PDB file of C-alpha atoms and ligand atoms in Angstrom:
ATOM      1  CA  UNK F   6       3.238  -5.291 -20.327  1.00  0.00           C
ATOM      2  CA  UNK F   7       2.258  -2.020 -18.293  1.00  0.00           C
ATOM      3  CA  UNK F   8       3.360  -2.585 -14.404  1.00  0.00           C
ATOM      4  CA  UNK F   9       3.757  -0.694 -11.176  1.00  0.00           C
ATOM      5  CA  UNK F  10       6.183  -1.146  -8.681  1.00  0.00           C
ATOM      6  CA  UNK F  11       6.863  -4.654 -10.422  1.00  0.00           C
ATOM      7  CA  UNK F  12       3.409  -6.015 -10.396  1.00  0.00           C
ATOM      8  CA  UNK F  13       1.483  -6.696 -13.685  1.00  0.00           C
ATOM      9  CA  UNK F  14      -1.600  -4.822 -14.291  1.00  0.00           C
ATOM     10  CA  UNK F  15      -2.800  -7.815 -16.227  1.00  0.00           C
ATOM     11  CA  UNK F  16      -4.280  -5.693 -18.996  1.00  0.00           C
ATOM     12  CA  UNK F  17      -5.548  -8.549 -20.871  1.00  0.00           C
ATOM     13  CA  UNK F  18      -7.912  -9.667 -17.864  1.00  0.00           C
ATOM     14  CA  UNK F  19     -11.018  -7.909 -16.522  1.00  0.00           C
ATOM     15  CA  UNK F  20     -10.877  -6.600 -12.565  1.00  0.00           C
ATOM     16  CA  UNK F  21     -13.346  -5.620 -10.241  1.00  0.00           C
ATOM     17  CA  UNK F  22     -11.619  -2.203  -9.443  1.00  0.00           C
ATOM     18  CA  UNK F  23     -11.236  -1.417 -12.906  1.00  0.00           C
ATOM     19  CA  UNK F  24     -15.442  -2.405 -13.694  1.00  0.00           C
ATOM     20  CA  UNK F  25     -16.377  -0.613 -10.512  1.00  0.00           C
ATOM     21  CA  UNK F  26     -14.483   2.500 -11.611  1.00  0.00           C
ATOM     22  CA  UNK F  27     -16.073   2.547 -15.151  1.00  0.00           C
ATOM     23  CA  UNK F  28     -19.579   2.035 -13.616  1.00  0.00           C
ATOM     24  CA  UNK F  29     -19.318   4.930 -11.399  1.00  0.00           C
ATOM     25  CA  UNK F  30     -18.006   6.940 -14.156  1.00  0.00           C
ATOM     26  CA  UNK F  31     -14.130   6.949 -13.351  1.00  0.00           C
ATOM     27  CA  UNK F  32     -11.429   7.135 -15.999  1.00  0.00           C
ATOM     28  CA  UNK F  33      -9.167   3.981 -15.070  1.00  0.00           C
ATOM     29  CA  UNK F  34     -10.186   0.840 -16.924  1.00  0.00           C
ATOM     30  CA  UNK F  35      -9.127  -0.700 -20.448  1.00  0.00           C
ATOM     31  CA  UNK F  36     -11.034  -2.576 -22.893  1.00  0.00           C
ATOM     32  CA  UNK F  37     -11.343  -5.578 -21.415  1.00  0.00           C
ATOM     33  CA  UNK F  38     -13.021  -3.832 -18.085  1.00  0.00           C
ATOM     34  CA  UNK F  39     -15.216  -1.841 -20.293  1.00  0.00           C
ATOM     35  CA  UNK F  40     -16.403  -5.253 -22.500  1.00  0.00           C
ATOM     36  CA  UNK F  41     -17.149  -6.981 -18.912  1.00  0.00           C
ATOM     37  CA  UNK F  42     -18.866  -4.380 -17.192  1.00  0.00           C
ATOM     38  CA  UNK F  43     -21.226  -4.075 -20.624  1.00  0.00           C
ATOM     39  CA  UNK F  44     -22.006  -7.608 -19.738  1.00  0.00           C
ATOM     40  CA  UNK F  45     -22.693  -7.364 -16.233  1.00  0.00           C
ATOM     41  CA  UNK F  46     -24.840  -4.415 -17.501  1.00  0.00           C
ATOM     42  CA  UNK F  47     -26.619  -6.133 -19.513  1.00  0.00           C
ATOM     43  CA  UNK F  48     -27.263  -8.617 -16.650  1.00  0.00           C
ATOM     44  CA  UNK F  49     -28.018  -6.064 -14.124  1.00  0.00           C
ATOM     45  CA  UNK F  50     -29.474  -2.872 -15.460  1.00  0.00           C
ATOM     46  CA  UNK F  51     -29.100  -1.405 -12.465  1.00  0.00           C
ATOM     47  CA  UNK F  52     -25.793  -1.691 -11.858  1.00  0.00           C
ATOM     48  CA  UNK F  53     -24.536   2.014 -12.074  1.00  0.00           C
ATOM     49  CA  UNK F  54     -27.068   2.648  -9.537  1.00  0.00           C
ATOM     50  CA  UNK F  55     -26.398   0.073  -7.249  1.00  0.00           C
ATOM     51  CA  UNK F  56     -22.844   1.241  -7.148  1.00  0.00           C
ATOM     52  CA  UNK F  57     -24.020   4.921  -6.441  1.00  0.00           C
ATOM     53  CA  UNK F  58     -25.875   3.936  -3.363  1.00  0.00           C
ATOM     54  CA  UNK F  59     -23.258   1.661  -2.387  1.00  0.00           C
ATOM     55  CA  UNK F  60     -20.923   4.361  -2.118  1.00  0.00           C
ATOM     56  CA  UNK F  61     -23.497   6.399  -0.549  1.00  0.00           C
ATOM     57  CA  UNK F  62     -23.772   3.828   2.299  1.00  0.00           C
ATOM     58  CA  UNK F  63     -19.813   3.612   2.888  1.00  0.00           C
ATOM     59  CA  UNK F  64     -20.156   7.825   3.486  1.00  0.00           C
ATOM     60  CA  UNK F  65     -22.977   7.817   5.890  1.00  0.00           C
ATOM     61  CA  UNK F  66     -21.428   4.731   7.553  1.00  0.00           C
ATOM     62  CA  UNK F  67     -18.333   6.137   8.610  1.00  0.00           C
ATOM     63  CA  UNK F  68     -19.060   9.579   8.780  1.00  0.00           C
ATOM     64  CA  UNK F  69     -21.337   8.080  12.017  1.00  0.00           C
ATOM     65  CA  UNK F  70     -18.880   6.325  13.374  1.00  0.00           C
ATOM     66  CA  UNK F  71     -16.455   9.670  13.038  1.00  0.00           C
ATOM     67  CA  UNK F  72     -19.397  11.085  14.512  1.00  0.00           C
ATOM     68  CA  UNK F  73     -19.349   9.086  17.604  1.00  0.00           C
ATOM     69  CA  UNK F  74     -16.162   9.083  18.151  1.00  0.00           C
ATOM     70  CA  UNK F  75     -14.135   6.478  15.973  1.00  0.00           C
ATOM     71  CA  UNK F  76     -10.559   7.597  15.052  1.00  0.00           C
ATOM     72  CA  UNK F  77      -9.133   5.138  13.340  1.00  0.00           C
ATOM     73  CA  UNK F  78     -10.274   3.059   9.696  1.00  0.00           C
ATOM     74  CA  UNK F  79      -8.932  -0.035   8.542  1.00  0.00           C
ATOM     75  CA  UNK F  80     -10.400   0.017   4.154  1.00  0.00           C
ATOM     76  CA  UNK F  81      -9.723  -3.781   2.763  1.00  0.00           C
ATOM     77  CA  UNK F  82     -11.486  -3.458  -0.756  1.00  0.00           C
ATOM     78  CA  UNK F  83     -10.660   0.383  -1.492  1.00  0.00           C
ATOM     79  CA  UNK F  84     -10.597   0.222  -5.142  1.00  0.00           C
ATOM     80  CA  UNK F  85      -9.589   3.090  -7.162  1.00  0.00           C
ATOM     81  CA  UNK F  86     -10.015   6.675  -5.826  1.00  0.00           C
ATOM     82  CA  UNK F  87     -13.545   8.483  -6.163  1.00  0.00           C
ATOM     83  CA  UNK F  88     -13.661  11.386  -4.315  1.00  0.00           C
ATOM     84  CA  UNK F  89     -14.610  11.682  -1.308  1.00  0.00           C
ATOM     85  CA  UNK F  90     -12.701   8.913  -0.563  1.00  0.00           C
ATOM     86  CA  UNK F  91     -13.091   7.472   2.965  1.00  0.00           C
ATOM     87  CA  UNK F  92     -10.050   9.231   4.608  1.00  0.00           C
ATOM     88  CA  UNK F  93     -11.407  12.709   3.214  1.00  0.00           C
ATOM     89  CA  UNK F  94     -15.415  12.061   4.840  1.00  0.00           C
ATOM     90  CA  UNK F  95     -13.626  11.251   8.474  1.00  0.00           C
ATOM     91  CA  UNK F  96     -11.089  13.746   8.632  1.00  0.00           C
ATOM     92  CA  UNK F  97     -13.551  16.377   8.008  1.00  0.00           C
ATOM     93  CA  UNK F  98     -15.517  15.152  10.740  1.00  0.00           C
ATOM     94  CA  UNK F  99     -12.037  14.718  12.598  1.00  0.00           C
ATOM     95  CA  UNK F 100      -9.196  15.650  11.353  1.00  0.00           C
ATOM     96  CA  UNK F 101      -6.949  13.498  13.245  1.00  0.00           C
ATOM     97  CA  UNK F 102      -8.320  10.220  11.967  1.00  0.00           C
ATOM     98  CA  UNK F 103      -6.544   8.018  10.933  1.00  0.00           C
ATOM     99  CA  UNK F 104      -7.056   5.228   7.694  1.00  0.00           C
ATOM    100  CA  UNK F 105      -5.073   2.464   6.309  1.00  0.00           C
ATOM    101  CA  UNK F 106      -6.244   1.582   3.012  1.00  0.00           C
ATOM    102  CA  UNK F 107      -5.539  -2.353   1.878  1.00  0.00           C
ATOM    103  CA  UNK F 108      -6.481  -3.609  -1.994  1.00  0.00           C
ATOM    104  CA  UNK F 109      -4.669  -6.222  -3.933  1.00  0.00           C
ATOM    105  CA  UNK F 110      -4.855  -4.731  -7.654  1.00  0.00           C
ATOM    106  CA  UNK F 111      -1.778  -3.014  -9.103  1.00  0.00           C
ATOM    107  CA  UNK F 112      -4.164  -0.245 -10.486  1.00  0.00           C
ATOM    108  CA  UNK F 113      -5.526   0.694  -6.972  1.00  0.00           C
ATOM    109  CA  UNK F 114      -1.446   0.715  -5.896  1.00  0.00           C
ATOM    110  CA  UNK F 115      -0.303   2.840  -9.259  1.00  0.00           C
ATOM    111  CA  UNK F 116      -3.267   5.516  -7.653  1.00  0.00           C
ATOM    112  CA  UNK F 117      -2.852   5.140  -3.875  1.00  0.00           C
ATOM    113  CA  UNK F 118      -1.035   8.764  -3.975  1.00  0.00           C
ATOM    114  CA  UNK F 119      -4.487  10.271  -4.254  1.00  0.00           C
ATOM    115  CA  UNK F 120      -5.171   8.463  -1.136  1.00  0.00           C
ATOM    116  CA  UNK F 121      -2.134   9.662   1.065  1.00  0.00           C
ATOM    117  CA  UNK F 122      -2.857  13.328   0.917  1.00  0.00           C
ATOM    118  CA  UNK F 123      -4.606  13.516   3.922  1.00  0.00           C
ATOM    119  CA  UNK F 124      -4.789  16.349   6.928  1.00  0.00           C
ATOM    120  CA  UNK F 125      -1.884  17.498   8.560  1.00  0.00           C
ATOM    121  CA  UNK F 126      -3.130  16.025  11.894  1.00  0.00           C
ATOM    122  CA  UNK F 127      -3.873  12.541  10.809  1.00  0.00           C
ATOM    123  CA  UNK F 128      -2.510  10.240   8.880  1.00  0.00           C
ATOM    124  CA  UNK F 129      -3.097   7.875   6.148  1.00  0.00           C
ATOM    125  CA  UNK F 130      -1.372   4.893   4.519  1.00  0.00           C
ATOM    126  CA  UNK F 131      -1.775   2.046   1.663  1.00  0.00           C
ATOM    127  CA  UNK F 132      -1.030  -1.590   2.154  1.00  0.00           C
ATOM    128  CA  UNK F 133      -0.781  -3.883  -1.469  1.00  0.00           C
ATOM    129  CA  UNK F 134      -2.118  -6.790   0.529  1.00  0.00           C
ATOM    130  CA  UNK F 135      -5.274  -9.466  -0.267  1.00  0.00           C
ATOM    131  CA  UNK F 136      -7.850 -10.215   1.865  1.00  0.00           C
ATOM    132  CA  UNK F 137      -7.559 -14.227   1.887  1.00  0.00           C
ATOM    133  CA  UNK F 138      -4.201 -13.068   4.065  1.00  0.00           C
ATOM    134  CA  UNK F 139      -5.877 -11.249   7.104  1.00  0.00           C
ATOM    135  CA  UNK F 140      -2.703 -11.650   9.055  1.00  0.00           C
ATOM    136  CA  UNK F 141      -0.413 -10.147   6.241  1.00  0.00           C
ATOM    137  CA  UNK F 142      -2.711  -7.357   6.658  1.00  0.00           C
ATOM    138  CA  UNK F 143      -2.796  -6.947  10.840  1.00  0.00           C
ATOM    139  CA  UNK F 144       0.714  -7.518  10.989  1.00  0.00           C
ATOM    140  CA  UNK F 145       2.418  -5.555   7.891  1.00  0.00           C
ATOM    141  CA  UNK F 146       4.569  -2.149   9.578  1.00  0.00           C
ATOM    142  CA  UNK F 147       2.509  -0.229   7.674  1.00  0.00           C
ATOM    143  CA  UNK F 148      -0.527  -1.071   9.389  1.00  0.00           C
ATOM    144  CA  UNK F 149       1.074  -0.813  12.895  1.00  0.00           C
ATOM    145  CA  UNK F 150       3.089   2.642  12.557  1.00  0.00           C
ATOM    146  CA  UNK F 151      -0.351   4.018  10.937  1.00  0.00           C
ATOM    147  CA  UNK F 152      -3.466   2.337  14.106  1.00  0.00           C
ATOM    148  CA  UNK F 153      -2.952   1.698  17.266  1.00  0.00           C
ATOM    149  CA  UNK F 154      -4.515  -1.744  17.661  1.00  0.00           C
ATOM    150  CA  UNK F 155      -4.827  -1.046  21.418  1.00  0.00           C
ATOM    151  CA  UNK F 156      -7.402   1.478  20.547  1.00  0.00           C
ATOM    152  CA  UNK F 157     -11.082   0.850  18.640  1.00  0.00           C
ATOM    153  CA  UNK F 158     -10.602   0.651  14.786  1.00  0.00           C
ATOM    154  CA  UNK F 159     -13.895   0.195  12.272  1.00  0.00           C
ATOM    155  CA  UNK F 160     -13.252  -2.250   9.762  1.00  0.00           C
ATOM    156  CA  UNK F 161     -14.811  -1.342   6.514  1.00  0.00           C
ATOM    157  CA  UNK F 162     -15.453  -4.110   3.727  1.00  0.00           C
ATOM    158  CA  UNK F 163     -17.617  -2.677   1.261  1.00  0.00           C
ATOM    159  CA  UNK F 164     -18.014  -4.615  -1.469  1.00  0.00           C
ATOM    160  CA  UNK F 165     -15.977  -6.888  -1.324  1.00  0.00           C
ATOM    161  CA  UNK F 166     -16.531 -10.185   0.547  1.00  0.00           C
ATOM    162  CA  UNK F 167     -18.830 -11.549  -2.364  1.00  0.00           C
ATOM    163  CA  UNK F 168     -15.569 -11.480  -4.470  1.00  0.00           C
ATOM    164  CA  UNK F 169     -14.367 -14.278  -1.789  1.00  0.00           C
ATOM    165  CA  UNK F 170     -16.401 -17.188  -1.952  1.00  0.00           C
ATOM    166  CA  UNK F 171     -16.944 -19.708   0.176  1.00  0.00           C
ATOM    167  CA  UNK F 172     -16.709 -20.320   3.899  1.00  0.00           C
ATOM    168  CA  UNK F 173     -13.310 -19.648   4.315  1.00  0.00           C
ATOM    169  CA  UNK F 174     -14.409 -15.623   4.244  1.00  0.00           C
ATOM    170  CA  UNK F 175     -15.660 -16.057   7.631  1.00  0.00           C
ATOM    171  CA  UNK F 176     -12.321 -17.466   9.249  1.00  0.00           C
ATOM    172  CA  UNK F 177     -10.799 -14.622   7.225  1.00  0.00           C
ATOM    173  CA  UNK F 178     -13.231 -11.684   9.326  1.00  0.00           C
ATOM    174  CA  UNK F 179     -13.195 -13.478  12.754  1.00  0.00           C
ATOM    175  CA  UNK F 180      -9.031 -12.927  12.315  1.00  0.00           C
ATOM    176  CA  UNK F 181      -9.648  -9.057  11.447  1.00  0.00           C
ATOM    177  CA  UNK F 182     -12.006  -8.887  14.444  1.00  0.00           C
ATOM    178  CA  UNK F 183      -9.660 -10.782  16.754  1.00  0.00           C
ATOM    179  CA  UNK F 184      -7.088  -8.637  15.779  1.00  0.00           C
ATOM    180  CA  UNK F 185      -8.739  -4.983  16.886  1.00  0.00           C
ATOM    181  CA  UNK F 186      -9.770  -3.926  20.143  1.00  0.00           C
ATOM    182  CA  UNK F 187     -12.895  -4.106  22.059  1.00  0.00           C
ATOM    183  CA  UNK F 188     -15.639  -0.711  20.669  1.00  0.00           C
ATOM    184  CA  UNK F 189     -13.952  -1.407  16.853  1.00  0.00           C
ATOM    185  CA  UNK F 190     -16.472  -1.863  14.531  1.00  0.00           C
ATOM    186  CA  UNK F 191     -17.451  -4.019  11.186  1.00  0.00           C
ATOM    187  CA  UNK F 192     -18.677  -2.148   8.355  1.00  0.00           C
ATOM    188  CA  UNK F 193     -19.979  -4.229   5.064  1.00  0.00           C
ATOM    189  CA  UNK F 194     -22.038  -4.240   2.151  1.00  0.00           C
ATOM    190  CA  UNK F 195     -22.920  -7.699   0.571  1.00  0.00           C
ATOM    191  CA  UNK F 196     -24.707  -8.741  -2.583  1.00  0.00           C
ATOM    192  CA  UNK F 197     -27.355 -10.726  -2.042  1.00  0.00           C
ATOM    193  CA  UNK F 198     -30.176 -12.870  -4.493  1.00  0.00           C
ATOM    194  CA  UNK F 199     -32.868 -12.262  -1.218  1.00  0.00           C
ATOM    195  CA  UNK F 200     -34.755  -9.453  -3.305  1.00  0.00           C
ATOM    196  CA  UNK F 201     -34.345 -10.445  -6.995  1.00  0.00           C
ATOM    197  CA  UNK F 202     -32.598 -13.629  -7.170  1.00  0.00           C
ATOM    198  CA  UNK F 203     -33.039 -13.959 -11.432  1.00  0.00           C
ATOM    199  CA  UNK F 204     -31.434 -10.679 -11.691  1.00  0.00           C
ATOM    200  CA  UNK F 205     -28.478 -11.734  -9.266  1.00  0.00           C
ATOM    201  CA  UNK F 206     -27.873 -14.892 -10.829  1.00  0.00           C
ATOM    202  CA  UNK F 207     -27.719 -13.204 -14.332  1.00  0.00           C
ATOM    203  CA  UNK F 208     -24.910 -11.381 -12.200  1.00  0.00           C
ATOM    204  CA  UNK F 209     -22.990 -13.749 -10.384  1.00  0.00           C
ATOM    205  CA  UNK F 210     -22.735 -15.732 -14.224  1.00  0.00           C
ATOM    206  CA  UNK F 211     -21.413 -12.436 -15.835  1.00  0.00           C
ATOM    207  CA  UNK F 212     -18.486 -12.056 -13.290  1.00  0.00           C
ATOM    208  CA  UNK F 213     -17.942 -15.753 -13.409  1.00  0.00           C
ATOM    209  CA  UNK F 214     -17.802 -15.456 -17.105  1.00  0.00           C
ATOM    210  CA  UNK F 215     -15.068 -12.988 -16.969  1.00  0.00           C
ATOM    211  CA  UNK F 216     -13.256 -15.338 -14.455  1.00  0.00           C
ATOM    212  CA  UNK F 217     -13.769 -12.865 -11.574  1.00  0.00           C
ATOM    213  CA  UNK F 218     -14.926 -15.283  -8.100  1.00  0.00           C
ATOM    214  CA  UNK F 219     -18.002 -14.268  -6.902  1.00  0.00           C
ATOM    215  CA  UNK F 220     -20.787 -14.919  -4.312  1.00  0.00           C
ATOM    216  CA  UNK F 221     -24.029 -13.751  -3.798  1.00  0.00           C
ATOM    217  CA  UNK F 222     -24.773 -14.482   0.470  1.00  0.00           C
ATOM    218  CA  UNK F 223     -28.024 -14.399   1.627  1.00  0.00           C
ATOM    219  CA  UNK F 224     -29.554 -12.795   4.918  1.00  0.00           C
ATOM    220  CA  UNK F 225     -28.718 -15.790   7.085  1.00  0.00           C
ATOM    221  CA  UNK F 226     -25.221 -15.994   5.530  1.00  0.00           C
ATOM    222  CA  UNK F 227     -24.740 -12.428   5.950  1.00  0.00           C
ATOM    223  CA  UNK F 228     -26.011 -12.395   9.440  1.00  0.00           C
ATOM    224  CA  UNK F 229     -22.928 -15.239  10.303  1.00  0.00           C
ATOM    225  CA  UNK F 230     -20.888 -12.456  10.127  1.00  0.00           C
ATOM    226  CA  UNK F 231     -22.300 -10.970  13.217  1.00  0.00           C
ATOM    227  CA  UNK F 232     -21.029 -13.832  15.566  1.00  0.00           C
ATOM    228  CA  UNK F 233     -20.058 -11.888  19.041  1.00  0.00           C
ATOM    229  CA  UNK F 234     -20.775  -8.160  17.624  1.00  0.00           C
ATOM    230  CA  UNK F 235     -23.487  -5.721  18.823  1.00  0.00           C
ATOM    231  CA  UNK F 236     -25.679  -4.205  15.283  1.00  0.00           C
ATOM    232  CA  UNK F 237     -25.911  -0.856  15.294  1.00  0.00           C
ATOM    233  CA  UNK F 238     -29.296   0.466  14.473  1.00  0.00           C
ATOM    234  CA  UNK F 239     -31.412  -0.023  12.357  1.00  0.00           C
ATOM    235  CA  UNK F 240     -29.658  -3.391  11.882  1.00  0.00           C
ATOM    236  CA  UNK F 241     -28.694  -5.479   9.106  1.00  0.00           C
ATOM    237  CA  UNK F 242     -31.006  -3.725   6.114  1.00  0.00           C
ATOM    238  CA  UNK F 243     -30.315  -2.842   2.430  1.00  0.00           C
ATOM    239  CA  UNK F 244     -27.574  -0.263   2.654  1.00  0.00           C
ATOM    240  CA  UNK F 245     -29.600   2.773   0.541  1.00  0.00           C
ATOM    241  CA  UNK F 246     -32.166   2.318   4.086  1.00  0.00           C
ATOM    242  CA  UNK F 247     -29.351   2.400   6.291  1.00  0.00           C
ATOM    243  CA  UNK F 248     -28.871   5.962   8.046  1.00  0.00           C
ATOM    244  CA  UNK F 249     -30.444   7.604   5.038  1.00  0.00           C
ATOM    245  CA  UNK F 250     -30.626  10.919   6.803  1.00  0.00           C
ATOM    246  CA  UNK F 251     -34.233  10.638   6.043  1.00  0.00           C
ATOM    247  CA  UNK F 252     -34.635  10.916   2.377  1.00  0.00           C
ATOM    248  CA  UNK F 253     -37.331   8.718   0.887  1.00  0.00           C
ATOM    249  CA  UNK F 254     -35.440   6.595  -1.692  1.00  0.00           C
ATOM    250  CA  UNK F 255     -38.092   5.669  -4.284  1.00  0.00           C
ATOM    251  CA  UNK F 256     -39.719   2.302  -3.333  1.00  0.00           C
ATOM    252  CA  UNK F 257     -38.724   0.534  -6.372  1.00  0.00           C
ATOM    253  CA  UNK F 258     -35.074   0.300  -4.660  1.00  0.00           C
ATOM    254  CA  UNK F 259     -36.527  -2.303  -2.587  1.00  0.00           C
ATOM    255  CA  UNK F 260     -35.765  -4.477  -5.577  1.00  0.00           C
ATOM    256  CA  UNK F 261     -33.119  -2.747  -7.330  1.00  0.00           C
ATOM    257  CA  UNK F 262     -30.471  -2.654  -4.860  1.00  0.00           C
ATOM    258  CA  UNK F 263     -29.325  -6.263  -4.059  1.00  0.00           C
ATOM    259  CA  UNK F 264     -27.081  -5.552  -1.026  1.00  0.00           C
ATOM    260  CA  UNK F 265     -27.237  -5.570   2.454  1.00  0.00           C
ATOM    261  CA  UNK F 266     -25.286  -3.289   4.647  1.00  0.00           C
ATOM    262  CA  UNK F 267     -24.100  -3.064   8.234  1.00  0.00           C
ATOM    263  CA  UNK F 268     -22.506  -1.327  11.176  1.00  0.00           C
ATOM    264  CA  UNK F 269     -21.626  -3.660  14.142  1.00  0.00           C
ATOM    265  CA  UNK F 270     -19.870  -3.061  16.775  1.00  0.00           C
ATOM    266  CA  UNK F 271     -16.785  -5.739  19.176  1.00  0.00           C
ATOM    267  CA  UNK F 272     -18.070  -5.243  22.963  1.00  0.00           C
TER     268      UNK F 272
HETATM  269  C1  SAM E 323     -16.457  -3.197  -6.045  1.00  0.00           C
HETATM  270  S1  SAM E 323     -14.924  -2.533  -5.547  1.00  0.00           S
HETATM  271  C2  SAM E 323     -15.382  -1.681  -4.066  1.00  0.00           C
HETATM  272  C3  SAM E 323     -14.595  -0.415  -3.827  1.00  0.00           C
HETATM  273  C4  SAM E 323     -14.993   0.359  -2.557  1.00  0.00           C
HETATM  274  N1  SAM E 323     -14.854  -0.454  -1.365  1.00  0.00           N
HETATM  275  C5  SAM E 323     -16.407   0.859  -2.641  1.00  0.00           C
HETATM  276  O1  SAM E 323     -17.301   0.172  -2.159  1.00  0.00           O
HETATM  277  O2  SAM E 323     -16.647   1.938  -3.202  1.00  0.00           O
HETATM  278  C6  SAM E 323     -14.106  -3.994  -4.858  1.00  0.00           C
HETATM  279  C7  SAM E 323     -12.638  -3.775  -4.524  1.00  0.00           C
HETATM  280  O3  SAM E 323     -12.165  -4.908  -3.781  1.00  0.00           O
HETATM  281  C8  SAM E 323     -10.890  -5.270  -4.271  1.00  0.00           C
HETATM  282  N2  SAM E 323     -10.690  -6.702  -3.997  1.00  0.00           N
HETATM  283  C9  SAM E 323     -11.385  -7.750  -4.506  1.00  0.00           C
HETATM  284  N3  SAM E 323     -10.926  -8.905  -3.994  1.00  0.00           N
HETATM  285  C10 SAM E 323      -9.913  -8.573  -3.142  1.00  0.00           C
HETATM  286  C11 SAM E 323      -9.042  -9.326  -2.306  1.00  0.00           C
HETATM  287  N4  SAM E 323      -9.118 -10.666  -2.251  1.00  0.00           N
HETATM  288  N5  SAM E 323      -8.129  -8.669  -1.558  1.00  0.00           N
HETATM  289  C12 SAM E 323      -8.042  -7.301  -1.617  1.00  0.00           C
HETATM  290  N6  SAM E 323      -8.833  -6.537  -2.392  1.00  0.00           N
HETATM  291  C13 SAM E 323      -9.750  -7.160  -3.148  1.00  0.00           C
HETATM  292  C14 SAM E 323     -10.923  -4.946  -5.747  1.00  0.00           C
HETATM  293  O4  SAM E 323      -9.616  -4.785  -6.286  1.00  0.00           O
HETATM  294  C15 SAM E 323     -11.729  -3.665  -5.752  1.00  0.00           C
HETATM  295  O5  SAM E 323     -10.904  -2.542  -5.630  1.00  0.00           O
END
């Protein structure tokens, strides 16, 4: 049984960090990753792609709210490192930042080094926490000797609230919110059936076949996260539109890409 720090890396079971790494090309997975993501593959074609643009979104995203002034990240759903990683996109827009990094799969912990070699002037940290326990999260030491919760924080969950189903994953984001200070920010992607719901249900049934929770949310459902939050232009859209820094992304995307994205911000 391989572990780190303890914990079992529960070879013997597929995991979301380990599929997403072998669709974008990483090196960390094992057999059993490898067999599911062929699967989901199969379901979704598109997958590798989908991941690509996902990622693109989460570097645009926060490099504007570095941009504009945003110093501090809270990541719940890093997965494994893929350079640049979030820390490495803000701190080059300003090197001070900040980032706190929060994922609850061993494999994500055994690599978190790659994630703590940040600037000089900021700092960075990783937190082995889930997100079903927002408050374990807010309130670990890690988290408070890395952010100043007095001060705005964007909270970036990309990819990752379809893995928790159900309505409880809006309690779980109003106690993040509540948590951070007014001009924070909400950053998510989402998979959603809106633009090609057989595809996404050939989806949802491959992860659920490899026992890995899963929801698809639609518009409206996606949009609930938005309760008392300002959207940042151009709104709640399919994350390779968002920010796009102009380039035409070939129409057919409109599609292939079954995600929304967003940038809101706490007044
Ligand atoms: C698809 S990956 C997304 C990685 C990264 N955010 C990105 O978009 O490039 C989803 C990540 O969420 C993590 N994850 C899934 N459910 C989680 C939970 N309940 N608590 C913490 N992390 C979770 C997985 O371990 C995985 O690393």
């Amino acid at each position: 049984m391989a572990e780190v720090n303890g914990v079992d890396l529960r070879q013997d079971k597929p995991h979301s960090a380990r599929i997403y790494d072998y669709l974008m090309g990483g090196k960390d997975f094992y057999e059993v990753d490898r067999l599911a993501a062929d699967q989901i593959e199969t379901a979704i074609p598109d997958v590798r792609l989908v991941a690509r643009e996902n990622r693109k979104f989460m570097n645009r995203a926060v490099r504007y709210l570095a941009e504009n002034g945003v110093r501090q990240f809270l990541d719940i759903g890093t997965g494994i490192p893929t350079e640049p990683n979030l820390h490495q996109v803000v701190q080059t827009v300003a090197p001070e930042s900040r980032v706190v990094y929060v994922d609850n799969d061993p494999i994500v912990l055994a690599h978190a080094r790659a994630l703590l070699s940040g600037t000089p002037e900021g700092r960075t940290q990783y937190v082995h926490a889930d997100l079903t326990a927002p408050n374990t999260i807010v309130e670990s030491s890690e988290l408070r000797e890395t952010l100043d919760l007095s001060q705005p924080v964007a909270l970036s969950l990309i990819a990752i609230a379809h893995f928790v189903p159900g309505a409880q994953i809006y309690d779980i984001v109003r106690t993040l919110l509540a948590a951070l200070a007014p001009g924070s920010y909400l950053v998510m992607t989402h998979l959603t059936a809106d633009f090609d719901a057989e595809t996404v249900a050939k989806t949802v049934a491959s992860y659920q076949a490899n026992e890995i929770p899963i929801e698809a949310r639609s518009e409206e459902q996606v949009a609930r996260f938005l309760e008392n939050l300002e959207l940042v232009e151009p709104g709640l859209i399919q994350f390779h539109k968002w920010r796009n820094d102009g380039i035409e992304t070939p129409k057919s995307y409109d599609t292939r890409i079954p995600g929304w994205g967003l940038v809101a911000r706490k007044p």
